[in-house]
Short mmCIF file of C-alpha atoms in Angstrom, two decimals:
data_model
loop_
_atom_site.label_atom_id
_atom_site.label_comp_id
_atom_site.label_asym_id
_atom_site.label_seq_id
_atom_site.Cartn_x
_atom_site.Cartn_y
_atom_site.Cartn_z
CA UNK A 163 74.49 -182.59 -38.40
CA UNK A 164 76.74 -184.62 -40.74
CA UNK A 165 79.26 -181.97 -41.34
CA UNK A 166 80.06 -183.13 -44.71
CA UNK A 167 81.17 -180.24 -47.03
CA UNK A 168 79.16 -178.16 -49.26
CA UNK A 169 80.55 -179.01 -52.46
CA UNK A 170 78.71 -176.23 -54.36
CA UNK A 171 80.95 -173.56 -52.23
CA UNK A 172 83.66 -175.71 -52.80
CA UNK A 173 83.95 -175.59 -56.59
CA UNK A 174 83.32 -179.27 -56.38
CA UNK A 175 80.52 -179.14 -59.19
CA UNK A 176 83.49 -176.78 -61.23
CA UNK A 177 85.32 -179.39 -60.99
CA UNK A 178 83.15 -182.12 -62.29
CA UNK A 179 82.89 -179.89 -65.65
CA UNK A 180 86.78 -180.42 -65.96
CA UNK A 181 85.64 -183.74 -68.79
CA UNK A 182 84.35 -180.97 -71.22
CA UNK A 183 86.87 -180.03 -74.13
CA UNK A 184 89.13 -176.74 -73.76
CA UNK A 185 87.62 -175.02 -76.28
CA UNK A 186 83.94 -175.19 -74.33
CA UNK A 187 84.65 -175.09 -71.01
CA UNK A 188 85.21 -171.08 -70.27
CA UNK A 189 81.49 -171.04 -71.99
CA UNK A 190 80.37 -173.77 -69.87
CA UNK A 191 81.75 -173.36 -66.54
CA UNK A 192 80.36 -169.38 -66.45
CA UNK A 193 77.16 -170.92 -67.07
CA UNK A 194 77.10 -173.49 -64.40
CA UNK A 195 78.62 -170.61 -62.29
CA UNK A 196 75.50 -168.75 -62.84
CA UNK A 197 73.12 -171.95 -61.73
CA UNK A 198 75.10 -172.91 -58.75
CA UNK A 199 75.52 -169.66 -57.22
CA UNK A 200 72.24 -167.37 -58.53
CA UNK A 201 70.20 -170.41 -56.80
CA UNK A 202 71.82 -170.96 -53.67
CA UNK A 203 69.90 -170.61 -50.71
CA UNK A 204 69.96 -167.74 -48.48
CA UNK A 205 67.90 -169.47 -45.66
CA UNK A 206 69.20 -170.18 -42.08
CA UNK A 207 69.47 -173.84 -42.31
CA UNK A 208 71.70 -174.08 -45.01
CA UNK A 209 74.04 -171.58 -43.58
CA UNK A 210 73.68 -172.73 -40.29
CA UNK A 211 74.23 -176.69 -41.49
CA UNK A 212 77.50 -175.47 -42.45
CA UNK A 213 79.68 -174.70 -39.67
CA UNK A 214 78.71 -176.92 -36.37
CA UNK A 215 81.02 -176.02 -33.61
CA UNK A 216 80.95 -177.84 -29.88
CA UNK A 217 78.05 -178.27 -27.80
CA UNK A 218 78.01 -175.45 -25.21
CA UNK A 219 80.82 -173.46 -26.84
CA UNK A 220 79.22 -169.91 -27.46
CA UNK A 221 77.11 -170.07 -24.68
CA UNK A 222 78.91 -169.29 -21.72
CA UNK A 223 76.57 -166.22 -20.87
CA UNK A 224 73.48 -168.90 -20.38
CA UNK A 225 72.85 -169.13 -16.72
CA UNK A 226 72.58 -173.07 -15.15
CA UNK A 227 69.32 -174.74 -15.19
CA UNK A 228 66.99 -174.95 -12.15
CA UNK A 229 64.18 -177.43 -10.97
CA UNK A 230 61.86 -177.83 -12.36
CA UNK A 231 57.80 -178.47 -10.88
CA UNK A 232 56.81 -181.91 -10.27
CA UNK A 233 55.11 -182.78 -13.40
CA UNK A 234 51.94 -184.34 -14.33
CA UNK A 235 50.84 -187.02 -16.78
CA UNK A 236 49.36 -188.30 -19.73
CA UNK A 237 48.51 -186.92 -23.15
CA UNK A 238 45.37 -185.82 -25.05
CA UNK A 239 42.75 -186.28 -27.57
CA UNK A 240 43.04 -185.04 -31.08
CA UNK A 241 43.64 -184.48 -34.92
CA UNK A 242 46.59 -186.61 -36.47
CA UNK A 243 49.29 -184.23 -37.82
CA UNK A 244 49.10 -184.26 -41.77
CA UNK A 245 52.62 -184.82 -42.68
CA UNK A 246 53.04 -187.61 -40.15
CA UNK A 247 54.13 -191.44 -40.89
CA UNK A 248 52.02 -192.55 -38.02
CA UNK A 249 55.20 -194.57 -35.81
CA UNK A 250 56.88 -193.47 -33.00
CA UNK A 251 60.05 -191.55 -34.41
CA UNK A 252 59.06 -191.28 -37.92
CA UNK A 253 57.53 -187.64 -37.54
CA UNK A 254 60.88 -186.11 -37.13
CA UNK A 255 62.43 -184.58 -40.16
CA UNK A 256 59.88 -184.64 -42.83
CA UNK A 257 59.56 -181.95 -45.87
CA UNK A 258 56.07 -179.95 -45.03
CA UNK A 259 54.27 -179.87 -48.26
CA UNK A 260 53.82 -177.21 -49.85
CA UNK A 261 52.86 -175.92 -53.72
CA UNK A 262 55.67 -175.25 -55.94
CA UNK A 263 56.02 -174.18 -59.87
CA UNK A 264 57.82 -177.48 -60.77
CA UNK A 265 60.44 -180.40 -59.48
CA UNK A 266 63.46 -177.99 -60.33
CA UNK A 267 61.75 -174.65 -58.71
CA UNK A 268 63.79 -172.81 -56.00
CA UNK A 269 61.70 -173.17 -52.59
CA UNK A 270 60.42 -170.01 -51.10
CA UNK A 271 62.01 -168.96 -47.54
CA UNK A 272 59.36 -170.28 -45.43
CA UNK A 273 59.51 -173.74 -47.34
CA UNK A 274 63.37 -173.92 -47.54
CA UNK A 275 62.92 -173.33 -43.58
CA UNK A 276 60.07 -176.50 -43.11
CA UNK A 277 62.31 -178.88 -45.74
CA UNK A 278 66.07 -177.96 -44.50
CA UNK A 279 65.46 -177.47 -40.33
CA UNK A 280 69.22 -178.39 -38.78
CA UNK A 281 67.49 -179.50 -35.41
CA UNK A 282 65.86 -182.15 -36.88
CA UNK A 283 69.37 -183.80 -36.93
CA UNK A 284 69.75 -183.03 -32.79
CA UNK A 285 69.60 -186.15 -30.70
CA UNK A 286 68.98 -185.93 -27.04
CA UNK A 287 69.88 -188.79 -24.69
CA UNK A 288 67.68 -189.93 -21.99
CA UNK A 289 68.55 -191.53 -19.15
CA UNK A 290 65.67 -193.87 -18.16
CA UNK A 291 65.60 -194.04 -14.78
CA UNK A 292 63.73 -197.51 -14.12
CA UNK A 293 65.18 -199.34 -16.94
CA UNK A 294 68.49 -197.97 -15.99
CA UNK A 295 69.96 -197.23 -19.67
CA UNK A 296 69.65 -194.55 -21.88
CA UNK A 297 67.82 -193.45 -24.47
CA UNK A 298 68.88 -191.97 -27.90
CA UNK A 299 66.13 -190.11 -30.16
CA UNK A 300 65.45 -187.21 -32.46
CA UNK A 301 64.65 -183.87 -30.57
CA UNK A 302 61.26 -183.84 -31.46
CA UNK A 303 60.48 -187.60 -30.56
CA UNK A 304 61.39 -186.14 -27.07
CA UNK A 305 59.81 -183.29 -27.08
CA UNK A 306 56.30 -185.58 -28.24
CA UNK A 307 57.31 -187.92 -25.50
CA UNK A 308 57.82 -185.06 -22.37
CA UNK A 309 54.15 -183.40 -23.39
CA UNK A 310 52.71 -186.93 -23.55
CA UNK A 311 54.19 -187.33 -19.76
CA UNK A 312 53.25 -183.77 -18.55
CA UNK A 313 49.59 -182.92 -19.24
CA UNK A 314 46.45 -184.66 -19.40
CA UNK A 315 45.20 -186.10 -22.69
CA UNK A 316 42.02 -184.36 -22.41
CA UNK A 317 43.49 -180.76 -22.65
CA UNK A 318 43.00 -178.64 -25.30
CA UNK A 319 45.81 -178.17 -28.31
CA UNK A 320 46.62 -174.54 -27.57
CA UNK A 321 47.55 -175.88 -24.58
CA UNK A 322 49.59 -178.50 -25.50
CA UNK A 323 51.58 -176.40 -28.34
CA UNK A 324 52.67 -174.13 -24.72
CA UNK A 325 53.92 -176.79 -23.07
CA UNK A 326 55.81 -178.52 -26.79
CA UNK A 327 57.46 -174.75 -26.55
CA UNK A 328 58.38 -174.94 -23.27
CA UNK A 329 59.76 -178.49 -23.03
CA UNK A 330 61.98 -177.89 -26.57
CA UNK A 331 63.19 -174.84 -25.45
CA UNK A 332 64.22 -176.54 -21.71
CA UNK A 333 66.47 -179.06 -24.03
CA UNK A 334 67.67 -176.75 -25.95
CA UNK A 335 68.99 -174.50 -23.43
CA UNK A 336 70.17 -177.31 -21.34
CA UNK A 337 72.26 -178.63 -24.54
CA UNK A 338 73.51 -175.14 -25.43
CA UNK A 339 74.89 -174.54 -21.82
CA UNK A 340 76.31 -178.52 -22.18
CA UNK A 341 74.49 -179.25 -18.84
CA UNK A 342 74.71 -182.52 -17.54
CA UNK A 343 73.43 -181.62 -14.14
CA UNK A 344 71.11 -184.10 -12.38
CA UNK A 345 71.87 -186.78 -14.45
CA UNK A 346 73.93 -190.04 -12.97
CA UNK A 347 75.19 -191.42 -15.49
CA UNK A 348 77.77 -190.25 -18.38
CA UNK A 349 76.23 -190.32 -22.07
CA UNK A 350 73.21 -188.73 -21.03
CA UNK A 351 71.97 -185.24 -21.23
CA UNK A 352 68.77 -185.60 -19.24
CA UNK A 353 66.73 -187.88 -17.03
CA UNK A 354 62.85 -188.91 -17.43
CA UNK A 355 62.32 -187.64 -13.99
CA UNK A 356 60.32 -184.49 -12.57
CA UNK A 357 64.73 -183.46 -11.77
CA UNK A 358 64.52 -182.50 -15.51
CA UNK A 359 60.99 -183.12 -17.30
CA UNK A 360 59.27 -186.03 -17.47
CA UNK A 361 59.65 -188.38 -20.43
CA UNK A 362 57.45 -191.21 -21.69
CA UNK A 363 60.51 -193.34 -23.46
CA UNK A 364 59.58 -194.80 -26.72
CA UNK A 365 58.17 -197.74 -25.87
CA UNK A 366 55.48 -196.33 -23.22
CA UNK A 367 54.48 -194.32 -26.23
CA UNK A 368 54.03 -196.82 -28.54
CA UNK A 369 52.06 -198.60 -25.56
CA UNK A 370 50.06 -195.19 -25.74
CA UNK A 371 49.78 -195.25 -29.40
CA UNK A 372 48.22 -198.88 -29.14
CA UNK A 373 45.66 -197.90 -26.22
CA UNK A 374 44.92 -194.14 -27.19
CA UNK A 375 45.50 -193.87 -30.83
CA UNK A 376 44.10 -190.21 -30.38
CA UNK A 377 45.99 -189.25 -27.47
CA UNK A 378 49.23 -190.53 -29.03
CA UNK A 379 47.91 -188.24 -32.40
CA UNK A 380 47.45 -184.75 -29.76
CA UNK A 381 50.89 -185.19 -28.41
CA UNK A 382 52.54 -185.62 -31.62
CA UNK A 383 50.62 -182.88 -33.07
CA UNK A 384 51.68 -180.48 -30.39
CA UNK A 385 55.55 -181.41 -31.13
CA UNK A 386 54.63 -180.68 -34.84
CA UNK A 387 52.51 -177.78 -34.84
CA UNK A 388 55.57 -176.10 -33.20
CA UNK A 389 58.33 -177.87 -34.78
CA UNK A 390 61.47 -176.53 -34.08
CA UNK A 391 60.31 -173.32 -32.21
CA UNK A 392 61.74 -172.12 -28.67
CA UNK A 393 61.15 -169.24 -26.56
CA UNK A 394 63.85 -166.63 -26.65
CA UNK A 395 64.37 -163.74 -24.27
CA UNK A 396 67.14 -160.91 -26.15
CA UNK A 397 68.14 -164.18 -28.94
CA UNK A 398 68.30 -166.28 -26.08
CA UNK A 399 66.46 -169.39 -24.94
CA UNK A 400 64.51 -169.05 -21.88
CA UNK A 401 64.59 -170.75 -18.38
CA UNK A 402 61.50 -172.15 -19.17
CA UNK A 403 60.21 -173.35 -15.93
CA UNK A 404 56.50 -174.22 -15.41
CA UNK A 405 54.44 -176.03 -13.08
CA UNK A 406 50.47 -177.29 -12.28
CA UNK A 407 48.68 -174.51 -11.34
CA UNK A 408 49.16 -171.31 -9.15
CA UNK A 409 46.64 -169.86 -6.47
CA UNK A 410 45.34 -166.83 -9.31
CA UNK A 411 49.33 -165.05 -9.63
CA UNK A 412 52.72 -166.73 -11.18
CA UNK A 413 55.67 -165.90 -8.82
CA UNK A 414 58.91 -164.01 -9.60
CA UNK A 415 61.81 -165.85 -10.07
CA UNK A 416 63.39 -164.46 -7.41
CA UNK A 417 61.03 -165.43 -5.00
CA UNK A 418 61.53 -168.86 -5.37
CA UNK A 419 64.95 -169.67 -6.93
CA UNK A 420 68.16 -167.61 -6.24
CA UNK A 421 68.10 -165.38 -9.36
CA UNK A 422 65.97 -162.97 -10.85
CA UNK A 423 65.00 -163.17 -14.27
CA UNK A 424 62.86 -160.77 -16.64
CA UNK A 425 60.97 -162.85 -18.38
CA UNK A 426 59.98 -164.76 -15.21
CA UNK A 427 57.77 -162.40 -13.52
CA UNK A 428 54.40 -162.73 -11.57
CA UNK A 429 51.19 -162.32 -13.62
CA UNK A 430 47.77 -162.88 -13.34
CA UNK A 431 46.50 -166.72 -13.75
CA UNK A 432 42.70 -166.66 -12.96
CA UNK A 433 42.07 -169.70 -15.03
CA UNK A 434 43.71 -172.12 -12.23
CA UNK A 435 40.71 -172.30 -9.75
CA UNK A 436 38.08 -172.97 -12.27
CA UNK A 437 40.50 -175.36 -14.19
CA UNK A 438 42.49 -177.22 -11.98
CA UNK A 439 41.52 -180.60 -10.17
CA UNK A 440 42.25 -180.44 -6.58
CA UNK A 441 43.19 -176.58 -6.93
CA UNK A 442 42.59 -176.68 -3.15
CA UNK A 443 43.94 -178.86 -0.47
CA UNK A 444 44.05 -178.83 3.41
CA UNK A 445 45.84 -180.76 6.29
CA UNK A 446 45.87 -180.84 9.73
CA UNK A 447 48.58 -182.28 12.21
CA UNK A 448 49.77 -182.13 15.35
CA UNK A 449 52.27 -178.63 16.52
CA UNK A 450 54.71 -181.45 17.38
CA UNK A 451 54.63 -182.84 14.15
CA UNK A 452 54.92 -179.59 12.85
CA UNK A 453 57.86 -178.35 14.77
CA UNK A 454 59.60 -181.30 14.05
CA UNK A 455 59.54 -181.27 10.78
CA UNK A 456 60.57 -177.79 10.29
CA UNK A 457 63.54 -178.03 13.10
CA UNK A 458 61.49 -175.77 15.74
CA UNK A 459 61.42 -176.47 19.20
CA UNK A 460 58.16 -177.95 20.31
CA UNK A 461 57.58 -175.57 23.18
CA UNK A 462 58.63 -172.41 21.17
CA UNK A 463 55.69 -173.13 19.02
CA UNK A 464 52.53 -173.58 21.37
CA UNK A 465 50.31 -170.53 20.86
CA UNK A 466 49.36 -168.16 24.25
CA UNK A 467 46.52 -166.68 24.30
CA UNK A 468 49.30 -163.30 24.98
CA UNK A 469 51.03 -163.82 21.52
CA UNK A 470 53.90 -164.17 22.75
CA UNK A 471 54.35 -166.94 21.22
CA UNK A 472 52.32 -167.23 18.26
CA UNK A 473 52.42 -168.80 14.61
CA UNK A 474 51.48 -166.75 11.78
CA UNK A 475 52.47 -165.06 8.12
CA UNK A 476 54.85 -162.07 8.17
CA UNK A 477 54.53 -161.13 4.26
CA UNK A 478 53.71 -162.13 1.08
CA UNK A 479 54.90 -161.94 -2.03
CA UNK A 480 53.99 -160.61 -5.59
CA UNK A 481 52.46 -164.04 -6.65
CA UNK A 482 50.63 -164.35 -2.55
CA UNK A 483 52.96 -167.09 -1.65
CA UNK A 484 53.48 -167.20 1.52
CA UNK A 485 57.00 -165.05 2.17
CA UNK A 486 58.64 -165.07 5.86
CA UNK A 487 56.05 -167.11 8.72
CA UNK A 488 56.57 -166.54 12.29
CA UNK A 489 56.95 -169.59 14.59
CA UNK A 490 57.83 -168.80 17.60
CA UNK A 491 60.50 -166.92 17.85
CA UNK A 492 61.75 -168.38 15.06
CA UNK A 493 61.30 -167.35 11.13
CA UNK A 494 61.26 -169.55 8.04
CA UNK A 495 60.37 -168.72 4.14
CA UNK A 496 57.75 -169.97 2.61
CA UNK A 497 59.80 -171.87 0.20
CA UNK A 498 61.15 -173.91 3.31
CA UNK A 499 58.20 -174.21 5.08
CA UNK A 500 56.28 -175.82 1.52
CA UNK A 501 60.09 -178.25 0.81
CA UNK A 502 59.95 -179.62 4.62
CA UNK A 503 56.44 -179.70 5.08
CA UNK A 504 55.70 -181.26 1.89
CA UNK A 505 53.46 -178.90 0.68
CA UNK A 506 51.74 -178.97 -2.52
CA UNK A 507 52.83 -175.26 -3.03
CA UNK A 508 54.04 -172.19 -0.91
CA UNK A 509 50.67 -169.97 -1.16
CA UNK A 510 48.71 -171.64 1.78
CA UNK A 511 47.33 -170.22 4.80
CA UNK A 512 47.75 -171.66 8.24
CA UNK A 513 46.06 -171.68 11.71
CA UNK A 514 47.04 -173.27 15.05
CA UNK A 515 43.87 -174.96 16.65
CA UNK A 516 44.92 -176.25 20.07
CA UNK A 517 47.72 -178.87 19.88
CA UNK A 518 47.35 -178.77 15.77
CA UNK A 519 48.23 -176.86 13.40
CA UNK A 520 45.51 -176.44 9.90
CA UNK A 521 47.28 -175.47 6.75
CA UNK A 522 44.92 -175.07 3.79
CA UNK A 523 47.60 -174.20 0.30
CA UNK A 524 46.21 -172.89 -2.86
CA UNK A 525 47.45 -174.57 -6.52
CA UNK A 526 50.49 -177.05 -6.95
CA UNK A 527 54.27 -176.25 -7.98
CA UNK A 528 56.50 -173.75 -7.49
CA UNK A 529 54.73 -171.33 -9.13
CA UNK A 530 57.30 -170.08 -11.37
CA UNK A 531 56.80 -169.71 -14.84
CA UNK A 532 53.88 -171.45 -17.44
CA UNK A 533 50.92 -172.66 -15.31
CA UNK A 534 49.74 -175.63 -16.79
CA UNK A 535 46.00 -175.56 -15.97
CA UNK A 536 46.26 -171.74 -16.75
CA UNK A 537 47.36 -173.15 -20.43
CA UNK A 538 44.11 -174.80 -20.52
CA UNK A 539 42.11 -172.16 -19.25
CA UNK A 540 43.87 -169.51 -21.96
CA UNK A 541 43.49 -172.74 -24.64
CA UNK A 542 40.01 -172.47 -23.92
CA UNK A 543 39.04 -169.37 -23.83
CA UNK A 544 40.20 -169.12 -27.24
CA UNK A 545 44.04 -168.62 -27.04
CA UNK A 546 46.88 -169.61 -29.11
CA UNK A 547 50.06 -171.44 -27.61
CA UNK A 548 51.75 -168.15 -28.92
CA UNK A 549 49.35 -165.95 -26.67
CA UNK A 550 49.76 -168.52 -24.03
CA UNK A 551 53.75 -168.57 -23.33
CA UNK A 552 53.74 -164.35 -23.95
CA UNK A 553 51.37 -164.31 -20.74
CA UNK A 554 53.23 -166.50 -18.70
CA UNK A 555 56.90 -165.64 -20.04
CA UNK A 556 57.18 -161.56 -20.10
CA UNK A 557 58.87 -160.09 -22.89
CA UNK A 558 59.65 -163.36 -24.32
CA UNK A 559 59.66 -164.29 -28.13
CA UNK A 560 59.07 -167.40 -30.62
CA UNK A 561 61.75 -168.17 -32.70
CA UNK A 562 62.72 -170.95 -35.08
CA UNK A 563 65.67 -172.74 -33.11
CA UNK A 564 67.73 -172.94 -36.33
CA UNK A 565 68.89 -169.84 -35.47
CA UNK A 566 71.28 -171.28 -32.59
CA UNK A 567 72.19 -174.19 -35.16
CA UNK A 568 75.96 -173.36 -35.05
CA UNK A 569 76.10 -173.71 -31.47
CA UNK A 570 74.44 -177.09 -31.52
CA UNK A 571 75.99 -180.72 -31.96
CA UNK A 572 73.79 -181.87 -34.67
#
């Protein structure tokens, strides 16, 4: 945002009409009182344009970010968005056409909303972790860039639109809170790393562009198609965490991280073991492998044919993850036991075969939040991104994110 005044609630255009003659200007002025003011704009981005205040300073009720799933890559295959330029950048800020009675006619709320959008003025700053050096682009060049680097190019728009509203509303809520967490260097607000989201910088896109002119055309369409929408929870943007796929249920917040949120709550996500590529995965090592790596004692882990010493699931949670296992004497969550053993997620089921241990887990990523191959399954079965992120995010609603304009450094 430029923060230049608005002249019209100024008086500035009153004042240009101080040239006319005495005798005229009571007449005129009450006229061009009448124009300026009966046609002002009501809509959010005007008022909003108006009065930017500091990053971060009205949101000090926004809890920290978390981390976030290890993230996938690659874009899809699709229509070119209609009111696009066609280069990397150039899609961010443009009027949406639209009918109108003439050059001079006021624009209806819904256009005044598409023409005048305040975010399109919000820069995020990249840190680019290989080339060392950051990044400085338009929100929704990122936002094209992070669902070009975290689904496949071959999955369907619906599905693509989810993840555009999740990875917009993840920047916006990190720049409202003025969270710099994660990030090494100072000028930066994010990293292109799985630590944040994943970000294909602008030149890997227009690499992209060049050798997938289509899948270049999906991503951007997904940015557009949801252009400046986030998911809010009570006016608020959302956590919103996602990851690959889950074993059939999404996992409460509070199962996983150290906070319980509303909107983050287990549901059902049959789509994952139909959709997802490698939805399945098992392993086999040796116990002392195993108690090594999760700090056990060697010897307190051999199974006896008395159970007294044995290795096995205590409980489950909501989403089936794997809860509290026994080893030994000893007891470890889930969570730990997926983090140490470098697990693909915490739903896996585990048998001790001798001297080695067989895990077998079920989908990939924390399991918190948007499934990703569930998107794809809900895409197509006939779902919109809307009906998408209202599965995955209870409670939750889409909202323009003009509305938190004021709050923003635009």
């Amino acid at each position: 945002m430029s923060g230049r005044r608005d002249t019209r609630r100024d008086g500035g255009w009153i004042r240009r009409l101080d040239w006319i003659g005495f005798g005229a200007g009571l007449a005129m002025a009450a006229a061009a009182w009448l124009i300026i003011h009966g046609g002002q704009a009501d809509g959010p981005g005007r008022e909003l344009a108006a009065a930017p205040t500091a990053r971060g300073a009205a949101a000090a009720a926004l809890g920290a970010d978390s981390a976030h799933a290890a993230k996938r890559a690659a874009i899809g295959n699709a229509q070119a968005a209609s009111a696009r330029s066609g280069e990397p950048g150039d899609a961010i800020g443009g009027a949406a056409s639209g009918s109108a009675a003439g050059a001079n006619a006021p624009l209806q709320a819904d256009q005044k909303a598409a023409a005048v959008m305040p975010t399109d003025k919000l820069l995020v700053r990249i840190y680019l972790s290989d080339e060392k050096k950051v990044e400085t682009i338009p929100l929704e060049t990122y936002v094209r860039g992070v669902v070009a680097a975290e689904m496949p190019l071959d999955f369907e728009p619906a599905a693509l639109e989810a993840q555009a509203l999740a990875a917009r509303t993840y920047i916006i809520r990190r720049l409202l809170n003025d969270d710099r967490s994660g990030v090494p260097v100072d000028g930066a607000d994010v990293t292109d790393t799985q630590t944040h989201q994943v970000y294909r910088s602008q030149a890997e896109m227009a690499e992209l562009k060049a050798s997938d002119p289509k899948g270049w055309a999906k991503a951007d369409d997904a940015a557009q198609h949801t252009r400046g929408k986030i998911l809010t929870y009570e006016g608020e943007p959302i956590e919103a965490l996602y990851f690959s796929s889950s074993d059939g249920y999404t996992e409460n917040s509070e199962n996983v991280f150290p906070y319980e949120l509303p909107y983050l709550r287990s549901v059902a996500s049959p789509w994952d073991r139909e959709e997802a590529s490698g939805w399945s995965d098992t392993l086999e090592m040796s116990l002392q492998e195993f108690g090594k790596k999760l700090g056990v004692s060697t010897g307190a882990i051999l199974a006896r044919s008395s159970g007294a010493e044995t290795i096995r699931v205590l409980d489950r949670t909501p989403g089936n993850q794997v809860k509290t296992l026994q080893v030994g004497s000893e007891k470890l969550s889930g969570v730990e036991v997926r983090d140490k053993l470098d697990l693909k997620s915490a739903a896996f089921e585990l048998t001790a075969t001798g001297r080695n241990v067989v895990i077998t887990t079920y989908g990939s990523g924390h399991g918190v939040g948007m499934s990703q191959w569930g998107a794809e399954g809900m895409a197509k079965s006939g779902k919109t991104a809307e009906q998408i992120v209202q599965h995955y995010y209870t409670g939750i609603q889409v909202e323009e994110a003009s509305k938190l304009a004021d709050r923003l450094v635009l």
